mmCIF file of C-alpha atoms in Angstrom:
data_model
loop_
_atom_site.group_PDB
_atom_site.id
_atom_site.type_symbol
_atom_site.label_atom_id
_atom_site.label_comp_id
_atom_site.label_asym_id
_atom_site.label_seq_id
_atom_site.Cartn_x
_atom_site.Cartn_y
_atom_site.Cartn_z
ATOM 1 C CA MET A 1 0.030 -0.010 0.002
ATOM 2 C CA ILE A 2 1.244 3.473 -0.805
ATOM 3 C CA ASN A 3 1.947 5.374 2.460
ATOM 4 C CA GLY A 4 3.192 8.760 1.303
ATOM 5 C CA ALA A 5 4.659 10.908 -1.518
ATOM 6 C CA HIS A 6 8.107 12.297 -2.171
ATOM 7 C CA LEU A 7 8.162 15.495 -4.038
ATOM 8 C CA LEU A 8 11.205 16.885 -5.886
ATOM 9 C CA LEU A 9 12.061 20.542 -6.173
ATOM 10 C CA PHE A 10 14.794 21.136 -8.746
ATOM 11 C CA SER A 11 16.774 24.220 -7.868
ATOM 12 C CA ARG A 12 19.551 26.374 -9.279
ATOM 13 C CA ASP A 13 20.567 27.211 -5.677
ATOM 14 C CA ALA A 14 19.672 24.098 -3.669
ATOM 15 C CA GLU A 15 21.576 25.168 -0.506
ATOM 16 C CA ARG A 16 19.681 28.455 -0.182
ATOM 17 C CA ASP A 17 16.372 26.847 -0.983
ATOM 18 C CA ARG A 18 16.965 24.164 1.598
ATOM 19 C CA ALA A 19 17.838 26.834 4.217
ATOM 20 C CA PHE A 20 14.584 28.677 3.199
ATOM 21 C CA LEU A 21 12.464 25.559 3.648
ATOM 22 C CA ARG A 22 14.039 24.818 7.012
ATOM 23 C CA ASP A 23 14.511 28.330 8.505
ATOM 24 C CA VAL A 24 11.743 30.369 6.986
ATOM 25 C CA LEU A 25 8.932 27.865 6.370
ATOM 26 C CA GLY A 26 9.901 25.879 9.400
ATOM 27 C CA PHE A 27 9.768 22.351 7.800
ATOM 28 C CA ASP A 28 11.523 19.685 9.869
ATOM 29 C CA ALA A 29 14.312 17.900 8.050
ATOM 30 C CA VAL A 30 16.663 14.999 8.416
ATOM 31 C CA ASP A 31 20.136 14.746 6.840
ATOM 32 C CA ALA A 32 20.182 11.768 4.477
ATOM 33 C CA GLY A 33 23.875 12.169 4.173
ATOM 34 C CA ASP A 34 26.371 14.867 3.119
ATOM 35 C CA GLY A 35 23.936 17.650 3.953
ATOM 36 C CA TRP A 36 21.202 16.316 1.676
ATOM 37 C CA LEU A 37 18.079 17.362 3.579
ATOM 38 C CA ILE A 38 14.766 15.500 3.318
ATOM 39 C CA PHE A 39 11.944 17.646 4.613
ATOM 40 C CA GLY A 40 8.770 16.514 6.372
ATOM 41 C CA LEU A 41 5.755 18.219 4.884
ATOM 42 C CA PRO A 42 2.280 18.999 6.245
ATOM 43 C CA PRO A 43 -0.601 16.715 5.156
ATOM 44 C CA ALA A 44 -1.163 16.792 1.385
ATOM 45 C CA GLU A 45 -3.815 16.235 -1.145
ATOM 46 C CA LEU A 46 -3.625 15.529 -4.882
ATOM 47 C CA ALA A 47 -5.884 16.736 -7.689
ATOM 48 C CA THR A 48 -5.834 15.752 -11.329
ATOM 49 C CA HIS A 49 -6.712 18.581 -13.789
ATOM 50 C CA PRO A 50 -7.421 18.063 -17.490
ATOM 51 C CA THR A 51 -5.169 19.731 -19.995
ATOM 52 C CA GLN A 52 -4.804 20.062 -23.746
ATOM 53 C CA GLY A 53 -1.118 20.906 -23.343
ATOM 54 C CA GLU A 54 1.864 19.022 -22.011
ATOM 55 C CA PRO A 55 1.208 17.098 -18.764
ATOM 56 C CA THR A 56 3.012 18.755 -15.826
ATOM 57 C CA CYS A 57 3.152 18.714 -12.038
ATOM 58 C CA GLU A 58 2.879 21.768 -9.816
ATOM 59 C CA LEU A 59 3.478 22.347 -6.092
ATOM 60 C CA TYR A 60 1.186 24.478 -4.027
ATOM 61 C CA LEU A 61 1.531 25.026 -0.272
ATOM 62 C CA MET A 62 -1.741 25.500 1.593
ATOM 63 C CA CYS A 63 -2.708 27.680 4.528
ATOM 64 C CA ASP A 64 -5.759 28.432 6.693
ATOM 65 C CA ASP A 65 -5.652 32.233 6.244
ATOM 66 C CA ILE A 66 -3.797 33.579 3.183
ATOM 67 C CA ALA A 67 -3.668 37.136 4.444
ATOM 68 C CA VAL A 68 -2.102 36.132 7.818
ATOM 69 C CA THR A 69 0.329 33.752 6.076
ATOM 70 C CA ILE A 70 1.388 36.366 3.531
ATOM 71 C CA GLY A 71 2.101 38.844 6.380
ATOM 72 C CA GLU A 72 4.197 36.290 8.291
ATOM 73 C CA LEU A 73 6.141 35.413 5.146
ATOM 74 C CA GLN A 74 6.753 39.074 4.282
ATOM 75 C CA GLU A 75 7.941 39.752 7.844
ATOM 76 C CA SER A 76 10.552 37.013 7.142
ATOM 77 C CA GLY A 77 11.636 38.742 3.919
ATOM 78 C CA VAL A 78 9.798 36.453 1.560
ATOM 79 C CA GLU A 79 8.739 37.975 -1.775
ATOM 80 C CA ILE A 80 5.102 37.367 -2.725
ATOM 81 C CA THR A 81 5.144 37.293 -6.552
ATOM 82 C CA ARG A 82 1.444 37.439 -7.472
ATOM 83 C CA PRO A 83 -1.495 39.384 -6.044
ATOM 84 C CA VAL A 84 -4.109 37.114 -4.324
ATOM 85 C CA SER A 85 -6.745 36.036 -6.749
ATOM 86 C CA ASN A 86 -10.022 34.325 -5.942
ATOM 87 C CA GLU A 87 -10.196 31.228 -8.148
ATOM 88 C CA GLY A 88 -13.433 29.935 -6.678
ATOM 89 C CA TRP A 89 -11.761 26.787 -5.332
ATOM 90 C CA GLY A 90 -9.447 28.939 -3.214
ATOM 91 C CA LEU A 91 -7.494 32.156 -2.769
ATOM 92 C CA LEU A 92 -4.186 31.907 -4.733
ATOM 93 C CA THR A 93 -0.795 33.652 -4.713
ATOM 94 C CA ALA A 94 2.843 32.578 -5.081
ATOM 95 C CA LEU A 95 6.064 33.120 -3.261
ATOM 96 C CA ARG A 96 9.677 33.245 -4.468
ATOM 97 C CA LEU A 97 12.352 30.871 -3.282
ATOM 98 C CA PRO A 98 15.875 32.186 -2.944
ATOM 99 C CA SER A 99 16.845 30.382 -6.198
ATOM 100 C CA GLY A 100 14.210 32.431 -8.057
ATOM 101 C CA ALA A 101 11.695 29.563 -8.421
ATOM 102 C CA GLU A 102 8.130 30.150 -7.421
ATOM 103 C CA ILE A 103 5.863 28.036 -5.316
ATOM 104 C CA GLY A 104 2.117 28.434 -5.288
ATOM 105 C CA LEU A 105 0.350 29.228 -2.039
ATOM 106 C CA TYR A 106 -3.349 28.967 -1.538
ATOM 107 C CA GLU A 107 -6.182 29.017 1.019
ATOM 108 C CA PRO A 108 -8.511 26.236 -0.040
ATOM 109 C CA LYS A 109 -12.233 26.940 -0.317
ATOM 110 C CA HIS A 110 -13.105 23.506 -1.730
ATOM 111 C CA PRO A 111 -14.171 20.529 0.298
ATOM 112 C CA ARG A 112 -11.187 18.762 1.908
ATOM 113 C CA PRO A 113 -10.490 15.035 2.232
ATOM 114 C CA ALA A 114 -10.863 13.496 5.731
ATOM 115 C CA GLY A 115 -7.748 13.874 7.901
ATOM 116 C CA MET A 116 -6.863 17.294 6.406
#
C-alpha cells in the first residue's frame, strides 16, 4: 500500500532553497547524508486537472488564512510574486524561493479530504 509521497524541487541554488524551507517555512528535516536534507511536509492532497497541453506537475503550499500567512512570510523577507486572486476553489498567490523559483500558495475553499 502507498503510504506517502516524495516531491522533488529542482533548484539552481539548492543550498539556499533548503535553508529557506528549514529556516523560513519551518519544515523539519533529516540529513540523508552529506547535507542532503529530506523535509517533512504537512498533510497533502492531490488533484488531477485536465489539460490540452503538455502534462506537468505543480506544487502549492496550503494555509488556513492567506492574508495572515502572507504577512508572516513578508515579515521574514519572503517575496510574494502574485496578487491574491479568488479562483473559486481557493485564494491563490505565489512566493519566491531564494533560487528564483516560485511556489504556489493557496487558502482552499473547496471540500477537503478527511484527515486534512
